Coordinates of C-alpha atoms in Angstrom, one line a residue:
M481 CA -54.1 -23.9 -20.3
S482 CA -53.1 -27.1 -21.9
D483 CA -54.0 -30.8 -22.0
D484 CA -50.2 -31.7 -21.9
P485 CA -49.5 -32.9 -18.3
T486 CA -45.9 -31.5 -18.3
T487 CA -47.0 -28.2 -19.5
S488 CA -49.9 -28.1 -17.0
S489 CA -47.6 -29.0 -14.2
L490 CA -45.2 -26.2 -15.0
I491 CA -48.1 -23.7 -15.1
N492 CA -49.6 -24.9 -11.9
L493 CA -46.1 -24.9 -10.3
V494 CA -46.0 -21.1 -10.7
E495 CA -49.6 -20.6 -9.5
E496 CA -48.9 -22.8 -6.4
H497 CA -45.7 -21.0 -5.7
D498 CA -47.7 -17.7 -5.5
R499 CA -50.4 -19.3 -3.2
Q500 CA -47.7 -20.7 -1.0
H501 CA -46.2 -17.2 -0.5
G502 CA -49.4 -15.3 -0.1
V503 CA -48.8 -13.3 -3.3
Q504 CA -51.7 -10.9 -4.2
E505 CA -52.3 -9.7 -7.7
V506 CA -53.0 -5.9 -7.8
R507 CA -54.1 -3.6 -10.5
I508 CA -53.4 0.2 -10.5
K509 CA -55.6 2.3 -12.7
L510 CA -54.0 4.7 -15.2
P511 CA -55.5 6.8 -18.1
I512 CA -54.2 4.3 -20.5
G513 CA -55.6 1.2 -18.6
H514 CA -53.9 -0.3 -15.7
I515 CA -50.6 -1.5 -14.3
A516 CA -50.4 -5.0 -12.9
G517 CA -48.4 -6.2 -10.1
K518 CA -47.6 -8.8 -7.5
W519 CA -47.6 -7.8 -3.8
W520 CA -45.5 -9.8 -1.4
G521 CA -45.5 -9.6 2.3
P522 CA -47.6 -7.4 4.8
R523 CA -50.2 -5.3 3.1
N524 CA -49.9 -2.5 5.7
V525 CA -46.2 -1.8 5.2
R526 CA -44.9 0.3 2.3
P527 CA -43.4 -2.2 -0.1
I528 CA -40.1 -2.0 -1.9
L529 CA -41.0 -1.3 -5.5
C530 CA -39.5 -3.9 -7.9
L531 CA -38.9 -3.0 -11.6
H532 CA -38.2 -5.7 -14.2
G533 CA -36.0 -5.6 -17.3
W534 CA -36.8 -5.1 -21.0
Q535 CA -39.4 -7.5 -22.2
D536 CA -39.4 -9.4 -18.9
N537 CA -42.2 -8.9 -16.2
A538 CA -42.9 -9.1 -12.5
G539 CA -42.2 -12.8 -12.5
T540 CA -38.4 -12.0 -12.7
F541 CA -38.4 -11.7 -8.9
D542 CA -40.4 -14.9 -8.1
T543 CA -37.4 -16.9 -7.0
L544 CA -35.5 -14.1 -5.2
I545 CA -38.3 -12.5 -3.1
P546 CA -39.1 -15.8 -1.1
L547 CA -35.5 -15.8 0.0
L548 CA -35.8 -12.4 1.6
P549 CA -37.1 -11.3 5.0
R550 CA -40.8 -12.1 5.4
H551 CA -41.5 -8.9 7.3
V552 CA -40.5 -6.8 4.4
S553 CA -43.1 -6.1 1.6
F554 CA -42.4 -6.0 -2.1
L555 CA -44.5 -4.8 -5.1
A556 CA -43.2 -6.1 -8.3
I557 CA -45.0 -4.5 -11.3
D558 CA -45.4 -5.2 -15.0
F559 CA -44.4 -2.1 -17.2
P560 CA -46.9 -1.2 -19.8
G561 CA -47.0 -3.6 -22.7
H562 CA -45.4 -6.3 -20.4
G563 CA -47.1 -9.1 -18.5
Y564 CA -50.6 -8.4 -17.3
S565 CA -50.4 -4.6 -17.8
S566 CA -52.2 -2.6 -20.5
R567 CA -50.5 -1.6 -23.7
I568 CA -50.0 2.0 -24.7
P569 CA -52.5 3.3 -27.4
D570 CA -51.9 2.3 -31.0
G571 CA -49.5 4.8 -32.9
L572 CA -47.3 5.5 -29.8
T573 CA -43.8 4.3 -29.1
Y574 CA -42.4 2.9 -25.8
Q575 CA -39.9 5.2 -24.2
T576 CA -38.2 4.2 -20.9
I577 CA -38.1 7.7 -19.7
S578 CA -42.0 7.9 -19.9
S579 CA -42.2 5.5 -17.0
I580 CA -41.0 8.3 -14.7
N581 CA -44.6 9.4 -14.7
L582 CA -45.7 5.9 -14.1
L583 CA -43.6 5.7 -10.9
L584 CA -45.1 9.0 -9.6
A585 CA -48.6 7.7 -10.4
I586 CA -47.9 4.6 -8.3
M587 CA -46.8 6.8 -5.4
T588 CA -49.8 8.8 -5.7
E589 CA -52.1 5.8 -5.8
Y590 CA -50.7 4.4 -2.6
G591 CA -50.1 7.8 -0.9
W592 CA -46.3 7.1 -0.5
K593 CA -44.2 10.1 0.5
K594 CA -41.1 7.9 -0.1
V595 CA -40.2 5.1 -2.3
S596 CA -37.6 2.2 -2.1
F597 CA -36.5 0.3 -5.2
M598 CA -35.1 -3.2 -6.1
S599 CA -34.8 -3.4 -9.9
H600 CA -33.2 -5.3 -12.6
S601 CA -31.7 -4.2 -16.1
M602 CA -34.1 -1.7 -17.7
G603 CA -35.9 -1.2 -14.3
A604 CA -32.5 -0.4 -12.6
V605 CA -31.7 2.2 -15.3
L606 CA -35.1 3.8 -14.6
H607 CA -34.8 4.0 -10.9
F608 CA -31.3 5.5 -11.3
V609 CA -32.7 8.4 -13.3
F610 CA -35.8 8.7 -11.0
A611 CA -33.6 8.8 -7.8
A612 CA -31.4 11.5 -9.5
I613 CA -34.4 13.7 -10.4
F614 CA -36.2 13.1 -7.1
P615 CA -33.5 12.3 -4.6
D616 CA -35.5 13.3 -1.6
T617 CA -38.2 10.9 -2.3
V618 CA -36.0 7.7 -2.5
D619 CA -34.8 6.1 0.6
L620 CA -32.8 3.1 -0.8
I621 CA -32.0 1.4 -4.1
I622 CA -30.9 -2.0 -4.9
S623 CA -29.7 -2.3 -8.6
L624 CA -29.4 -5.8 -10.2
D625 CA -26.9 -6.0 -13.0
S626 CA -27.5 -2.7 -14.6
L627 CA -26.2 0.5 -13.0
K628 CA -27.2 3.4 -15.2
P629 CA -28.2 4.5 -18.8
Q630 CA -25.7 3.4 -21.5
V631 CA -23.6 5.7 -23.4
L632 CA -23.5 4.7 -26.9
P633 CA -21.5 6.0 -30.0
V634 CA -23.3 8.7 -32.0
E635 CA -23.2 6.8 -35.3
F636 CA -24.6 3.7 -33.6
M637 CA -27.5 5.8 -32.1
I638 CA -28.3 7.2 -35.4
T639 CA -28.3 3.9 -37.2
R640 CA -30.5 2.4 -34.2
L641 CA -33.0 5.2 -34.7
A642 CA -33.1 4.8 -38.4
D643 CA -33.8 1.1 -38.0
S644 CA -36.2 1.1 -35.1
F645 CA -38.9 3.6 -36.3
P646 CA -39.6 1.7 -39.6
Q647 CA -39.7 -1.5 -37.7
F648 CA -42.0 0.0 -35.1
M649 CA -44.4 1.1 -37.9
I650 CA -44.7 -2.5 -39.0
A651 CA -45.2 -3.9 -35.5
D652 CA -47.9 -1.1 -34.8
A653 CA -49.8 -2.0 -38.0
R654 CA -49.8 -5.6 -37.1
N655 CA -51.2 -4.6 -33.7
Q656 CA -54.0 -2.7 -35.2
Q657 CA -54.9 -5.7 -37.5
K658 CA -55.5 -7.7 -34.2
S659 CA -54.1 -10.8 -35.7
E660 CA -52.7 -13.6 -33.6
P661 CA -48.9 -13.6 -33.3
P662 CA -46.9 -16.8 -34.3
A663 CA -47.7 -19.7 -32.0
Y664 CA -45.4 -22.3 -30.3
T665 CA -45.5 -25.3 -28.1
Y666 CA -44.6 -24.7 -24.4
D667 CA -41.3 -26.3 -25.0
E668 CA -40.6 -24.1 -27.8
M669 CA -41.5 -21.2 -25.8
I670 CA -39.0 -22.2 -23.2
E671 CA -36.4 -22.7 -25.8
R672 CA -37.0 -19.4 -27.5
L673 CA -36.8 -17.4 -24.1
H674 CA -33.7 -19.3 -23.0
E675 CA -31.8 -18.7 -26.2
G676 CA -33.2 -15.3 -26.8
T677 CA -31.5 -14.3 -23.5
F678 CA -28.2 -16.0 -24.5
Q679 CA -28.9 -18.6 -21.8
S680 CA -29.2 -15.9 -19.1
I681 CA -32.6 -17.3 -18.1
S682 CA -32.2 -21.0 -17.3
K683 CA -34.8 -23.4 -18.8
E684 CA -35.9 -24.3 -15.2
T685 CA -36.8 -20.6 -14.4
C686 CA -38.4 -19.7 -17.8
P687 CA -41.9 -20.6 -16.5
Y688 CA -41.8 -17.8 -14.0
L689 CA -41.6 -15.2 -16.8
L690 CA -43.7 -17.2 -19.4
H691 CA -46.6 -17.4 -16.9
R692 CA -47.3 -13.6 -17.3
N693 CA -46.2 -13.5 -21.0
I694 CA -48.1 -16.1 -22.9
R695 CA -51.7 -17.0 -23.9
K696 CA -53.2 -20.1 -25.5
S697 CA -53.6 -19.9 -29.3
A698 CA -57.2 -20.0 -30.6
K699 CA -55.9 -21.5 -33.9
Y700 CA -53.6 -24.2 -32.5
P701 CA -55.0 -25.7 -29.1
E702 CA -51.6 -27.1 -28.0
K703 CA -49.7 -23.9 -28.7
Y704 CA -49.2 -20.5 -27.2
F705 CA -48.2 -16.9 -28.3
F706 CA -46.4 -14.2 -26.6
T707 CA -48.6 -11.5 -25.3
R708 CA -46.1 -8.7 -24.7
D709 CA -46.4 -5.9 -27.2
S710 CA -44.1 -6.4 -30.1
R711 CA -43.6 -2.6 -30.4
L712 CA -41.3 -3.1 -27.4
K713 CA -38.6 -4.5 -29.6
H714 CA -38.2 -1.2 -31.4
H715 CA -37.5 1.5 -28.7
A716 CA -35.0 4.3 -29.0
G717 CA -33.1 3.5 -25.8
H718 CA -31.9 6.1 -23.4
P719 CA -30.4 9.0 -25.1
F720 CA -28.6 10.7 -22.2
S721 CA -25.1 12.2 -22.5
H722 CA -22.3 10.9 -20.4
E723 CA -22.1 14.3 -18.7
L724 CA -25.7 14.2 -17.7
I725 CA -25.4 10.7 -16.4
M726 CA -22.4 11.7 -14.3
E727 CA -24.4 14.7 -12.9
F728 CA -27.1 12.2 -12.0
A729 CA -24.7 10.0 -10.2
T730 CA -23.6 13.0 -8.0
R731 CA -27.1 13.4 -6.8
L732 CA -27.5 9.8 -5.5
K733 CA -26.7 10.0 -1.8
M734 CA -29.2 7.4 -0.5
P735 CA -28.1 3.7 0.6
F736 CA -27.3 2.2 -2.9
M737 CA -26.3 -1.3 -3.5
F738 CA -25.3 -2.5 -7.0
V739 CA -24.9 -6.2 -7.7
K740 CA -22.9 -7.1 -10.9
A741 CA -23.0 -10.5 -12.5
T742 CA -19.5 -11.6 -13.5
R743 CA -20.6 -13.2 -16.9
S744 CA -22.9 -10.4 -18.0
P745 CA -21.8 -7.5 -20.6
Y746 CA -21.6 -3.9 -19.6
F747 CA -23.7 -2.9 -22.7
E748 CA -21.3 0.1 -23.3
E749 CA -17.6 0.9 -23.2
K750 CA -16.5 -0.1 -19.7
K751 CA -14.7 3.3 -19.1
Y752 CA -18.1 4.9 -18.7
Y753 CA -19.2 2.3 -16.2
D754 CA -15.9 2.7 -14.3
E755 CA -16.3 6.4 -14.2
A756 CA -19.8 6.1 -12.8
V757 CA -18.7 3.7 -10.1
Q758 CA -15.9 6.2 -9.1
V759 CA -18.3 9.1 -8.8
L760 CA -20.6 7.0 -6.8
R761 CA -17.9 5.7 -4.4
E762 CA -16.4 9.2 -3.9
G763 CA -19.8 11.0 -3.5
N764 CA -22.0 8.5 -1.7
A765 CA -20.9 7.0 1.7
Y766 CA -23.7 4.4 1.4
F767 CA -22.8 3.1 -2.1
E768 CA -21.7 -0.5 -2.3
L769 CA -20.8 -2.8 -5.2
H770 CA -20.8 -6.6 -5.1
Q771 CA -20.0 -9.1 -7.8
V772 CA -21.7 -12.5 -8.1
E773 CA -20.9 -15.4 -10.4
G774 CA -23.6 -15.7 -13.1
R775 CA -25.3 -14.2 -16.1
H776 CA -27.5 -11.1 -16.5
H777 CA -30.5 -12.8 -14.8
V778 CA -28.5 -14.3 -12.0
H779 CA -31.1 -13.0 -9.5
L780 CA -33.8 -15.3 -11.1
T781 CA -31.7 -18.2 -12.0
N782 CA -29.3 -18.4 -8.9
P783 CA -31.2 -16.3 -6.3
E784 CA -29.3 -17.9 -3.5
R785 CA -26.2 -15.9 -4.7
V786 CA -28.0 -12.6 -4.5
S787 CA -30.4 -13.0 -1.5
P788 CA -27.8 -12.8 1.3
L789 CA -26.4 -9.5 -0.1
V790 CA -29.9 -8.0 -0.3
T791 CA -30.9 -9.4 3.1
D792 CA -27.8 -7.8 4.8
F793 CA -28.4 -4.6 3.0
L794 CA -32.1 -4.4 4.1
A795 CA -31.0 -5.2 7.7
R796 CA -28.8 -2.2 7.7
Y797 CA -31.0 0.4 5.9
W798 CA -34.7 -0.6 5.5
T799 CA -37.1 0.8 8.0
E800 CA -40.7 -0.2 8.3
D801 CA -43.0 2.5 6.9
E802 CA -46.8 2.0 7.4
D803 CA -47.3 5.0 5.1
V804 CA -49.4 2.9 2.7
V805 CA -53.1 3.0 1.7
E806 CA -54.2 -0.6 2.5
S807 CA -57.7 0.0 1.1
K808 CA -56.2 0.5 -2.4
L809 CA -55.0 -3.1 -2.7

């Protein structure tokens, strides 16, 4: 992708990393295009479905999964508009709740009767909602530094909506023009990702996300541009009431592990988080909460702090399920 030896070595590092771990790229057909993913582990075992955070991609699990048991399979996907997955059609907005249908489509594609989750941030919010709506189909969930949808003040939400839709219109118009986004050197890409996440993603682990999120510029041979859909920046969030979220929490009876990073914000008033934890502790005998030192992307930047917790949890609750359509891979 580049003549610069340092850049090439970082790109090759990610590709060699996948080869060493036997990772297989998959494509799942949808009416809007396809969902891309990375399959780790045995192909005849139903994998744990791994959902990434907002504007991240399947690469967010690249450092954690190699530290987990090799006999367990994992399928990390790119949400629409992220990574190698298709964008939604022009004129439409991204809504997290719409991905409920996406998860059902993946289950149908592979013939799963059950689904297991390991997700970060936005992905963890989504599987919280999915598991509450379809509790009989979810056998375990692992949430990494996000527990549930946020409860935000009404005035903030109104302002957010008033700001996001006009900005979406601008981004959508730019997409329709098919013009190339701003381009940067690879080092600048690392700096923008590192600073854009408030140093949550270390510079050393930025390449794992950039690998699925950039393309070489046609205008500037030594520069790259971000390929994720810019409309993603202007979504409306998760407009659920606190009462509904608490009702969701009462329906989660399956093994549920939540890993909270100590230096990551709660993204809402802490009282709402505390009440959800209380409901889960009182109503779910299989709920457990662990704290680890680190920022929001600790699973990526310091996976050795998270992997022992996940490994122990899987040893207690994961069971091999060969209910998977191998021919679909």
